[in-house]
């Protein structure tokens, strides 16, 4: 190019560059404008913008790029300073020009060579009040060398970019300061706002409503979480989600003269919008805000506490039965064994005045009593468990013939669906008893064409055992009672089978859940694997 042509090109480029450099409001907008100009006039097809990482100053982080694929950007995202041209430019604080890139062995340019670049130039950029220096580089996959005019314009542009980044930085800092001041003024403008900050941050659900028509003035995040809704839902679906909820209908109105900590308290039960039943204590007090009467409702969620009470009551019952079992179980069995032996001897020798059938009934009843005592003793708190790491599937396969034999006698079908599960710490005798108790209950619950399915799978790091049947289901009023010792709906039942299952699960650190309906019942036993 001659001098006139060079000057004309510089004029065109700078005329197009400078307005955008002066008007860009963000770094991304600025670099998009710059890349559009240089790619148009100089056939440059790549822009990389790095800065020094804050936590690891020896590395560079890619913050803007143009003209590279997503895979290439991933490879360029974070690089060691000493291995890059941009790092060399930042270290020396001088422009770094690399021409005929494919023909050189420049260590700093090896990544760019792999991307097919043939020339690359990088300029360091130091912005006032910014502790981390920047680097901006331009590259091309065509042409082996830069024209002097190109380098002159790029160098001049880099100097303008320093001032542009400083201007944008000051503008962003002013915006941050203005936002911070606005936020400060909003919270400090009145005592009501200061109260609102405390109110919003409270971990306890709280609600402020008007006293007369109970219109919501404010609800904190803990209250929304209790109701199972988001703040956006509260704002857009107020009538449906808040005012129509059964909790709102149960809020008591305090006495005209009540103040904190007095007021009206009431225990309520309601179902939130996630379908969960919650038990809470509501306390309400009147508040006078600038002459307007409001109602403050403070809520204590007792749901988990109630669940713990329920579990403790159940464990207490098992503990009581265990204490009794440990004290009298063995003593009762000894005379029973003696009586059974003599009855059996009389039956065998035929030396008695009773019908043999009567003796057989007596022996069977003694055996039944002995079985009840066996279950009784298994509830004892000092019953030792021999834990070994074993696989649940292996145990099920081992006892499956016994289960199938029980099912075939009653004409029921047993199926299994066992998937890979992690081994668990278990006493195989007790887990066998647990499975057999559930199976026998299912066999008794199902009618003609009855089936029982055993399933295993992993869920949330636990090995899950499922015993499912197609029986008529368990009535709602019975579900809460079935775990209690001696509770039974069977004519000849002992009421200890499921209590034993619960005790065994508790000793293994497992939990038991159930789902029941008209189409059947499923028990879920969840074992820890670690």
Short mmCIF file of N, CA, C and O in Angstrom, two decimals, residues 144-250:
data_model
loop_
_atom_site.label_atom_id
_atom_site.label_comp_id
_atom_site.label_asym_id
_atom_site.label_seq_id
_atom_site.Cartn_x
_atom_site.Cartn_y
_atom_site.Cartn_z
N UNK A 144 0.27 -14.73 6.62
CA UNK A 144 1.32 -15.10 7.56
C UNK A 144 1.87 -13.91 8.34
O UNK A 144 2.53 -14.11 9.35
N UNK A 145 1.63 -12.67 7.86
CA UNK A 145 2.24 -11.51 8.51
C UNK A 145 1.24 -10.37 8.60
O UNK A 145 0.25 -10.32 7.85
N UNK A 146 1.50 -9.47 9.54
CA UNK A 146 0.66 -8.28 9.70
C UNK A 146 1.21 -7.16 8.83
O UNK A 146 2.43 -6.96 8.71
N UNK A 147 0.30 -6.39 8.25
CA UNK A 147 0.68 -5.17 7.55
C UNK A 147 0.99 -4.11 8.59
O UNK A 147 0.32 -4.05 9.63
N UNK A 148 1.99 -3.26 8.38
CA UNK A 148 2.32 -2.21 9.36
C UNK A 148 1.12 -1.34 9.71
O UNK A 148 0.95 -0.91 10.85
N UNK A 149 0.25 -1.10 8.70
CA UNK A 149 -0.94 -0.29 8.97
C UNK A 149 -1.87 -1.00 9.95
O UNK A 149 -2.46 -0.39 10.85
N UNK A 150 -2.01 -2.30 9.76
CA UNK A 150 -2.82 -3.09 10.68
C UNK A 150 -2.32 -2.93 12.12
O UNK A 150 -3.09 -2.66 13.05
N UNK A 151 -1.01 -3.15 12.29
CA UNK A 151 -0.44 -3.09 13.64
C UNK A 151 -0.59 -1.70 14.24
O UNK A 151 -0.87 -1.56 15.45
N UNK A 152 -0.43 -0.67 13.40
CA UNK A 152 -0.53 0.69 13.90
C UNK A 152 -1.95 0.98 14.39
O UNK A 152 -2.16 1.55 15.47
N UNK A 153 -2.94 0.56 13.57
CA UNK A 153 -4.33 0.80 13.95
C UNK A 153 -4.71 -0.02 15.19
O UNK A 153 -5.38 0.47 16.11
N UNK A 154 -4.25 -1.28 15.23
CA UNK A 154 -4.57 -2.13 16.40
C UNK A 154 -3.94 -1.58 17.67
O UNK A 154 -4.56 -1.61 18.74
N UNK A 155 -2.69 -1.08 17.55
CA UNK A 155 -2.02 -0.50 18.72
C UNK A 155 -2.76 0.74 19.20
O UNK A 155 -2.98 0.93 20.41
N UNK A 156 -3.18 1.59 18.24
CA UNK A 156 -3.90 2.81 18.59
C UNK A 156 -5.25 2.45 19.23
O UNK A 156 -5.67 3.05 20.23
N UNK A 157 -5.88 1.43 18.65
CA UNK A 157 -7.17 1.00 19.18
C UNK A 157 -7.02 0.46 20.60
O UNK A 157 -7.87 0.71 21.47
N UNK A 158 -5.93 -0.28 20.88
CA UNK A 158 -5.71 -0.83 22.21
C UNK A 158 -5.59 0.28 23.25
O UNK A 158 -6.09 0.17 24.37
N UNK A 159 -4.95 1.37 22.87
CA UNK A 159 -4.82 2.49 23.81
C UNK A 159 -6.18 3.13 24.09
O UNK A 159 -6.46 3.56 25.21
N UNK A 160 -7.04 3.17 23.05
CA UNK A 160 -8.40 3.70 23.27
C UNK A 160 -9.22 2.74 24.12
O UNK A 160 -10.09 3.17 24.89
N UNK A 161 -8.96 1.43 23.98
CA UNK A 161 -9.70 0.45 24.77
C UNK A 161 -9.43 0.61 26.26
O UNK A 161 -10.31 0.37 27.09
N UNK A 162 -8.17 1.00 26.60
CA UNK A 162 -7.86 1.21 28.02
C UNK A 162 -8.79 2.26 28.61
O UNK A 162 -9.41 2.06 29.66
N UNK A 163 -8.95 3.38 27.88
CA UNK A 163 -9.81 4.46 28.37
C UNK A 163 -11.28 4.04 28.35
O UNK A 163 -12.07 4.42 29.22
N UNK A 164 -11.65 3.24 27.33
CA UNK A 164 -13.04 2.78 27.25
C UNK A 164 -13.38 1.85 28.42
O UNK A 164 -14.45 1.97 29.03
N UNK A 165 -12.45 0.93 28.73
CA UNK A 165 -12.68 0.03 29.87
C UNK A 165 -12.75 0.82 31.17
O UNK A 165 -13.55 0.52 32.06
N UNK A 166 -11.89 1.87 31.30
CA UNK A 166 -11.92 2.68 32.51
C UNK A 166 -13.27 3.41 32.63
O UNK A 166 -13.87 3.47 33.71
N UNK A 167 -13.76 3.94 31.48
CA UNK A 167 -15.04 4.64 31.50
C UNK A 167 -16.18 3.69 31.88
O UNK A 167 -17.03 4.01 32.72
N UNK A 168 -16.17 2.50 31.27
CA UNK A 168 -17.22 1.53 31.56
C UNK A 168 -17.13 1.09 33.03
O UNK A 168 -18.15 0.93 33.71
N UNK A 169 -15.90 0.90 33.51
CA UNK A 169 -15.71 0.50 34.90
C UNK A 169 -16.24 1.55 35.87
O UNK A 169 -16.90 1.21 36.86
N UNK A 170 -15.95 2.83 35.56
CA UNK A 170 -16.46 3.90 36.44
C UNK A 170 -17.98 3.97 36.39
O UNK A 170 -18.65 4.17 37.40
N UNK A 171 -18.53 3.76 35.17
CA UNK A 171 -19.98 3.79 35.01
C UNK A 171 -20.63 2.64 35.80
O UNK A 171 -21.63 2.84 36.50
N UNK A 172 -20.04 1.44 35.71
CA UNK A 172 -20.59 0.30 36.44
C UNK A 172 -20.46 0.49 37.94
O UNK A 172 -21.35 0.12 38.70
N UNK A 173 -19.33 1.08 38.37
CA UNK A 173 -19.14 1.34 39.80
C UNK A 173 -20.17 2.35 40.30
O UNK A 173 -20.73 2.20 41.40
N UNK A 174 -20.44 3.37 39.48
CA UNK A 174 -21.46 4.35 39.86
C UNK A 174 -22.83 3.69 39.95
O UNK A 174 -23.62 3.99 40.86
N UNK A 175 -23.11 2.79 39.01
CA UNK A 175 -24.39 2.07 39.06
C UNK A 175 -24.49 1.23 40.32
O UNK A 175 -25.54 1.18 40.97
N UNK A 176 -23.38 0.54 40.67
CA UNK A 176 -23.37 -0.26 41.90
C UNK A 176 -23.57 0.61 43.13
O UNK A 176 -24.32 0.26 44.04
N UNK A 177 -22.89 1.75 43.14
CA UNK A 177 -23.03 2.65 44.29
C UNK A 177 -24.46 3.20 44.39
O UNK A 177 -25.02 3.29 45.48
N UNK A 178 -25.02 3.57 43.23
CA UNK A 178 -26.40 4.08 43.23
C UNK A 178 -27.37 3.02 43.71
O UNK A 178 -28.30 3.31 44.47
N UNK A 179 -27.16 1.78 43.24
CA UNK A 179 -28.04 0.69 43.67
C UNK A 179 -27.90 0.45 45.18
O UNK A 179 -28.89 0.23 45.88
N UNK A 180 -26.65 0.51 45.67
CA UNK A 180 -26.43 0.31 47.11
C UNK A 180 -27.06 1.43 47.92
O UNK A 180 -27.68 1.19 48.97
N UNK A 181 -26.94 2.68 47.42
CA UNK A 181 -27.54 3.81 48.13
C UNK A 181 -29.07 3.70 48.13
O UNK A 181 -29.72 3.98 49.14
N UNK A 182 -29.62 3.29 46.98
CA UNK A 182 -31.08 3.15 46.90
C UNK A 182 -31.57 2.07 47.86
O UNK A 182 -32.60 2.24 48.52
N UNK A 183 -30.81 0.96 47.93
CA UNK A 183 -31.18 -0.11 48.84
C UNK A 183 -31.07 0.35 50.29
O UNK A 183 -31.93 0.06 51.12
N UNK A 184 -30.02 1.10 50.60
CA UNK A 184 -29.83 1.61 51.96
C UNK A 184 -30.96 2.58 52.34
O UNK A 184 -31.52 2.50 53.43
N UNK A 185 -31.27 3.47 51.40
CA UNK A 185 -32.34 4.43 51.68
C UNK A 185 -33.69 3.73 51.87
O UNK A 185 -34.50 4.15 52.70
N UNK A 186 -33.90 2.66 51.10
CA UNK A 186 -35.17 1.95 51.19
C UNK A 186 -35.36 1.32 52.58
O UNK A 186 -36.44 1.32 53.13
N UNK A 187 -34.27 0.77 53.13
CA UNK A 187 -34.39 0.09 54.42
C UNK A 187 -34.27 1.05 55.61
O UNK A 187 -34.70 0.73 56.72
N UNK A 188 -33.63 2.20 55.38
CA UNK A 188 -33.42 3.12 56.50
C UNK A 188 -34.39 4.29 56.49
O UNK A 188 -34.30 5.17 57.33
N UNK A 189 -35.31 4.33 55.54
CA UNK A 189 -36.21 5.48 55.41
C UNK A 189 -37.18 5.59 56.57
O UNK A 189 -37.61 6.67 56.90
N UNK A 190 -37.54 4.49 57.20
CA UNK A 190 -38.50 4.56 58.30
C UNK A 190 -38.32 3.38 59.23
O UNK A 190 -37.67 2.38 58.89
N UNK A 191 -38.90 3.47 60.39
CA UNK A 191 -38.82 2.37 61.36
C UNK A 191 -39.56 1.15 60.86
O UNK A 191 -39.22 0.02 61.20
N UNK A 192 -40.63 1.35 60.03
CA UNK A 192 -41.35 0.21 59.46
C UNK A 192 -40.44 -0.62 58.56
O UNK A 192 -40.51 -1.86 58.59
N UNK A 193 -39.60 0.03 57.81
CA UNK A 193 -38.70 -0.70 56.92
C UNK A 193 -37.64 -1.46 57.71
O UNK A 193 -37.23 -2.56 57.32
N UNK A 194 -37.18 -0.87 58.80
CA UNK A 194 -36.21 -1.59 59.61
C UNK A 194 -36.85 -2.84 60.22
O UNK A 194 -36.23 -3.90 60.31
N UNK A 195 -38.08 -2.69 60.65
CA UNK A 195 -38.79 -3.87 61.15
C UNK A 195 -38.96 -4.91 60.04
O UNK A 195 -38.86 -6.11 60.28
N UNK A 196 -39.22 -4.43 58.82
CA UNK A 196 -39.43 -5.35 57.69
C UNK A 196 -38.19 -6.21 57.43
O UNK A 196 -38.30 -7.38 57.08
N UNK A 197 -37.00 -5.62 57.62
CA UNK A 197 -35.77 -6.39 57.40
C UNK A 197 -35.66 -7.53 58.40
O UNK A 197 -35.31 -8.66 58.04
N UNK A 198 -35.96 -7.24 59.67
CA UNK A 198 -35.94 -8.28 60.70
C UNK A 198 -37.01 -9.33 60.42
O UNK A 198 -36.80 -10.53 60.52
N UNK A 199 -38.19 -8.83 60.07
CA UNK A 199 -39.32 -9.70 59.77
C UNK A 199 -38.99 -10.67 58.63
O UNK A 199 -39.23 -11.88 58.71
N UNK A 200 -38.40 -10.15 57.56
CA UNK A 200 -38.10 -10.98 56.39
C UNK A 200 -37.03 -12.02 56.69
O UNK A 200 -37.05 -13.12 56.14
N UNK A 201 -36.07 -11.66 57.56
CA UNK A 201 -34.95 -12.58 57.82
C UNK A 201 -35.27 -13.62 58.88
O UNK A 201 -34.48 -14.54 59.08
N UNK A 202 -36.40 -13.49 59.54
CA UNK A 202 -36.72 -14.42 60.63
C UNK A 202 -36.89 -15.84 60.10
O UNK A 202 -37.55 -16.06 59.09
N UNK A 203 -36.30 -16.84 60.79
CA UNK A 203 -36.49 -18.23 60.38
C UNK A 203 -37.87 -18.77 60.75
O UNK A 203 -38.24 -19.87 60.32
N UNK A 204 -38.64 -18.00 61.55
CA UNK A 204 -39.97 -18.44 61.97
C UNK A 204 -41.01 -17.85 61.02
O UNK A 204 -40.97 -16.66 60.71
N UNK A 205 -41.97 -18.65 60.58
CA UNK A 205 -43.01 -18.13 59.68
C UNK A 205 -43.80 -17.02 60.36
O UNK A 205 -44.25 -17.17 61.49
N UNK A 206 -43.94 -15.90 59.65
CA UNK A 206 -44.69 -14.77 60.19
C UNK A 206 -45.52 -14.14 59.07
O UNK A 206 -45.10 -14.11 57.91
N UNK A 207 -46.66 -13.60 59.46
CA UNK A 207 -47.60 -13.03 58.51
C UNK A 207 -48.22 -11.78 59.13
O UNK A 207 -48.58 -11.78 60.30
N UNK A 208 -48.33 -10.72 58.32
CA UNK A 208 -49.00 -9.50 58.76
C UNK A 208 -50.20 -9.28 57.85
O UNK A 208 -50.07 -9.25 56.63
N UNK A 209 -51.38 -9.15 58.46
CA UNK A 209 -52.61 -8.91 57.71
C UNK A 209 -53.35 -7.73 58.31
O UNK A 209 -53.07 -7.31 59.44
N UNK A 210 -54.29 -7.21 57.54
CA UNK A 210 -55.18 -6.20 58.11
C UNK A 210 -56.10 -6.89 59.11
O UNK A 210 -56.39 -8.09 58.99
N UNK A 211 -56.55 -6.16 60.10
CA UNK A 211 -57.33 -6.76 61.17
C UNK A 211 -58.75 -7.12 60.72
O UNK A 211 -59.27 -8.17 61.08
N UNK A 212 -59.34 -6.29 59.90
CA UNK A 212 -60.75 -6.49 59.56
C UNK A 212 -60.95 -7.55 58.48
O UNK A 212 -61.61 -8.56 58.69
N UNK A 213 -60.36 -7.35 57.29
CA UNK A 213 -60.65 -8.26 56.18
C UNK A 213 -59.53 -9.26 55.91
O UNK A 213 -59.58 -10.02 54.94
N UNK A 214 -58.49 -9.25 56.76
CA UNK A 214 -57.38 -10.20 56.67
C UNK A 214 -56.65 -10.15 55.32
O UNK A 214 -56.17 -11.17 54.82
N UNK A 215 -56.57 -8.98 54.71
CA UNK A 215 -55.76 -8.82 53.51
C UNK A 215 -54.29 -8.86 53.90
O UNK A 215 -53.88 -8.26 54.90
N UNK A 216 -53.48 -9.58 53.12
CA UNK A 216 -52.07 -9.74 53.47
C UNK A 216 -51.28 -8.46 53.19
O UNK A 216 -51.33 -7.92 52.09
N UNK A 217 -50.59 -7.99 54.22
CA UNK A 217 -49.67 -6.86 54.07
C UNK A 217 -48.27 -7.39 53.73
O UNK A 217 -47.62 -6.89 52.82
N UNK A 218 -47.81 -8.41 54.43
CA UNK A 218 -46.49 -8.99 54.17
C UNK A 218 -46.43 -10.39 54.75
O UNK A 218 -47.04 -10.69 55.78
N UNK A 219 -45.70 -11.25 54.06
CA UNK A 219 -45.42 -12.61 54.55
C UNK A 219 -43.94 -12.87 54.33
O UNK A 219 -43.40 -12.55 53.27
N UNK A 220 -43.26 -13.41 55.34
CA UNK A 220 -41.82 -13.66 55.17
C UNK A 220 -41.60 -14.98 54.42
O UNK A 220 -42.53 -15.77 54.20
N UNK A 221 -40.35 -15.20 54.03
CA UNK A 221 -40.02 -16.38 53.22
C UNK A 221 -40.31 -17.68 53.96
O UNK A 221 -40.70 -18.68 53.35
N UNK A 222 -40.12 -17.66 55.28
CA UNK A 222 -40.39 -18.87 56.06
C UNK A 222 -41.88 -19.23 56.00
O UNK A 222 -42.24 -20.42 55.96
N UNK A 223 -42.75 -18.23 55.97
CA UNK A 223 -44.19 -18.48 55.85
C UNK A 223 -44.53 -19.08 54.49
O UNK A 223 -45.31 -20.04 54.39
N UNK A 224 -43.93 -18.54 53.43
CA UNK A 224 -44.18 -19.07 52.09
C UNK A 224 -43.69 -20.51 51.97
O UNK A 224 -44.34 -21.35 51.33
N UNK A 225 -42.53 -20.78 52.59
CA UNK A 225 -42.01 -22.15 52.57
C UNK A 225 -42.95 -23.10 53.30
O UNK A 225 -43.18 -24.23 52.85
N UNK A 226 -43.53 -22.64 54.41
CA UNK A 226 -44.48 -23.47 55.15
C UNK A 226 -45.71 -23.79 54.30
O UNK A 226 -46.21 -24.92 54.31
N UNK A 227 -46.18 -22.82 53.53
CA UNK A 227 -47.35 -23.03 52.68
C UNK A 227 -47.01 -23.76 51.39
O UNK A 227 -47.91 -24.19 50.67
N UNK A 228 -45.69 -23.90 51.08
CA UNK A 228 -45.30 -24.62 49.88
C UNK A 228 -45.48 -23.81 48.61
O UNK A 228 -45.79 -24.37 47.55
N UNK A 229 -45.29 -22.48 48.68
CA UNK A 229 -45.43 -21.64 47.49
C UNK A 229 -44.24 -20.69 47.40
O UNK A 229 -43.47 -20.52 48.35
N UNK A 230 -44.08 -20.07 46.23
CA UNK A 230 -43.03 -19.08 46.02
C UNK A 230 -43.60 -17.68 46.17
O UNK A 230 -44.83 -17.48 46.15
N UNK A 231 -42.71 -16.69 46.27
CA UNK A 231 -43.18 -15.31 46.40
C UNK A 231 -43.89 -14.85 45.12
O UNK A 231 -44.87 -14.10 45.17
N UNK A 232 -43.40 -15.32 43.97
CA UNK A 232 -44.06 -14.96 42.71
C UNK A 232 -45.49 -15.50 42.69
O UNK A 232 -46.42 -14.81 42.27
N UNK A 233 -45.68 -16.72 43.16
CA UNK A 233 -47.02 -17.29 43.22
C UNK A 233 -47.91 -16.49 44.18
O UNK A 233 -49.09 -16.29 43.91
N UNK A 234 -47.33 -16.03 45.29
CA UNK A 234 -48.11 -15.25 46.24
C UNK A 234 -48.58 -13.95 45.59
O UNK A 234 -49.73 -13.53 45.75
N UNK A 235 -47.67 -13.33 44.80
CA UNK A 235 -48.02 -12.06 44.18
C UNK A 235 -49.04 -12.21 43.05
O UNK A 235 -49.89 -11.35 42.85
N UNK A 236 -48.94 -13.33 42.31
CA UNK A 236 -49.79 -13.49 41.13
C UNK A 236 -51.05 -14.31 41.37
O UNK A 236 -52.03 -14.18 40.65
N UNK A 237 -51.04 -15.16 42.41
CA UNK A 237 -52.18 -16.01 42.67
C UNK A 237 -52.64 -15.88 44.13
O UNK A 237 -52.94 -16.86 44.78
N UNK A 238 -52.69 -14.64 44.59
CA UNK A 238 -52.94 -14.39 46.01
C UNK A 238 -54.25 -15.03 46.48
O UNK A 238 -54.28 -15.76 47.45
N UNK A 239 -55.34 -14.77 45.76
CA UNK A 239 -56.64 -15.24 46.21
C UNK A 239 -56.70 -16.75 46.32
O UNK A 239 -57.23 -17.31 47.28
N UNK A 240 -56.13 -17.43 45.32
CA UNK A 240 -56.21 -18.90 45.28
C UNK A 240 -55.30 -19.55 46.31
O UNK A 240 -55.68 -20.50 46.98
N UNK A 241 -54.07 -19.03 46.44
CA UNK A 241 -53.06 -19.72 47.23
C UNK A 241 -53.00 -19.29 48.69
O UNK A 241 -52.64 -20.09 49.55
N UNK A 242 -53.32 -18.06 48.97
CA UNK A 242 -53.16 -17.57 50.34
C UNK A 242 -54.52 -17.43 51.04
O UNK A 242 -54.83 -18.14 51.99
N UNK A 243 -55.34 -16.54 50.51
CA UNK A 243 -56.60 -16.25 51.19
C UNK A 243 -57.49 -17.49 51.24
O UNK A 243 -58.24 -17.69 52.19
N UNK A 244 -57.39 -18.37 50.22
CA UNK A 244 -58.22 -19.55 50.18
C UNK A 244 -57.67 -20.73 50.94
O UNK A 244 -58.33 -21.77 51.04
N UNK A 245 -56.45 -20.61 51.49
CA UNK A 245 -55.87 -21.75 52.21
C UNK A 245 -56.55 -21.93 53.56
O UNK A 245 -56.88 -20.96 54.24
N UNK A 246 -56.71 -23.20 53.96
CA UNK A 246 -57.40 -23.49 55.21
C UNK A 246 -56.68 -22.94 56.43
O UNK A 246 -57.29 -22.71 57.48
N UNK A 247 -55.37 -22.70 56.31
CA UNK A 247 -54.63 -22.10 57.43
C UNK A 247 -55.19 -20.72 57.76
O UNK A 247 -55.35 -20.36 58.93
N UNK A 248 -55.49 -19.93 56.72
CA UNK A 248 -55.97 -18.57 56.94
C UNK A 248 -57.30 -18.56 57.69
O UNK A 248 -57.58 -17.64 58.46
N UNK A 249 -58.10 -19.59 57.46
CA UNK A 249 -59.41 -19.65 58.11
C UNK A 249 -59.31 -19.99 59.59
O UNK A 249 -60.28 -19.85 60.33
N UNK A 250 -58.14 -20.47 60.02
CA UNK A 250 -57.97 -20.91 61.40
C UNK A 250 -57.20 -19.92 62.26
O UNK A 250 -56.93 -20.19 63.43
#
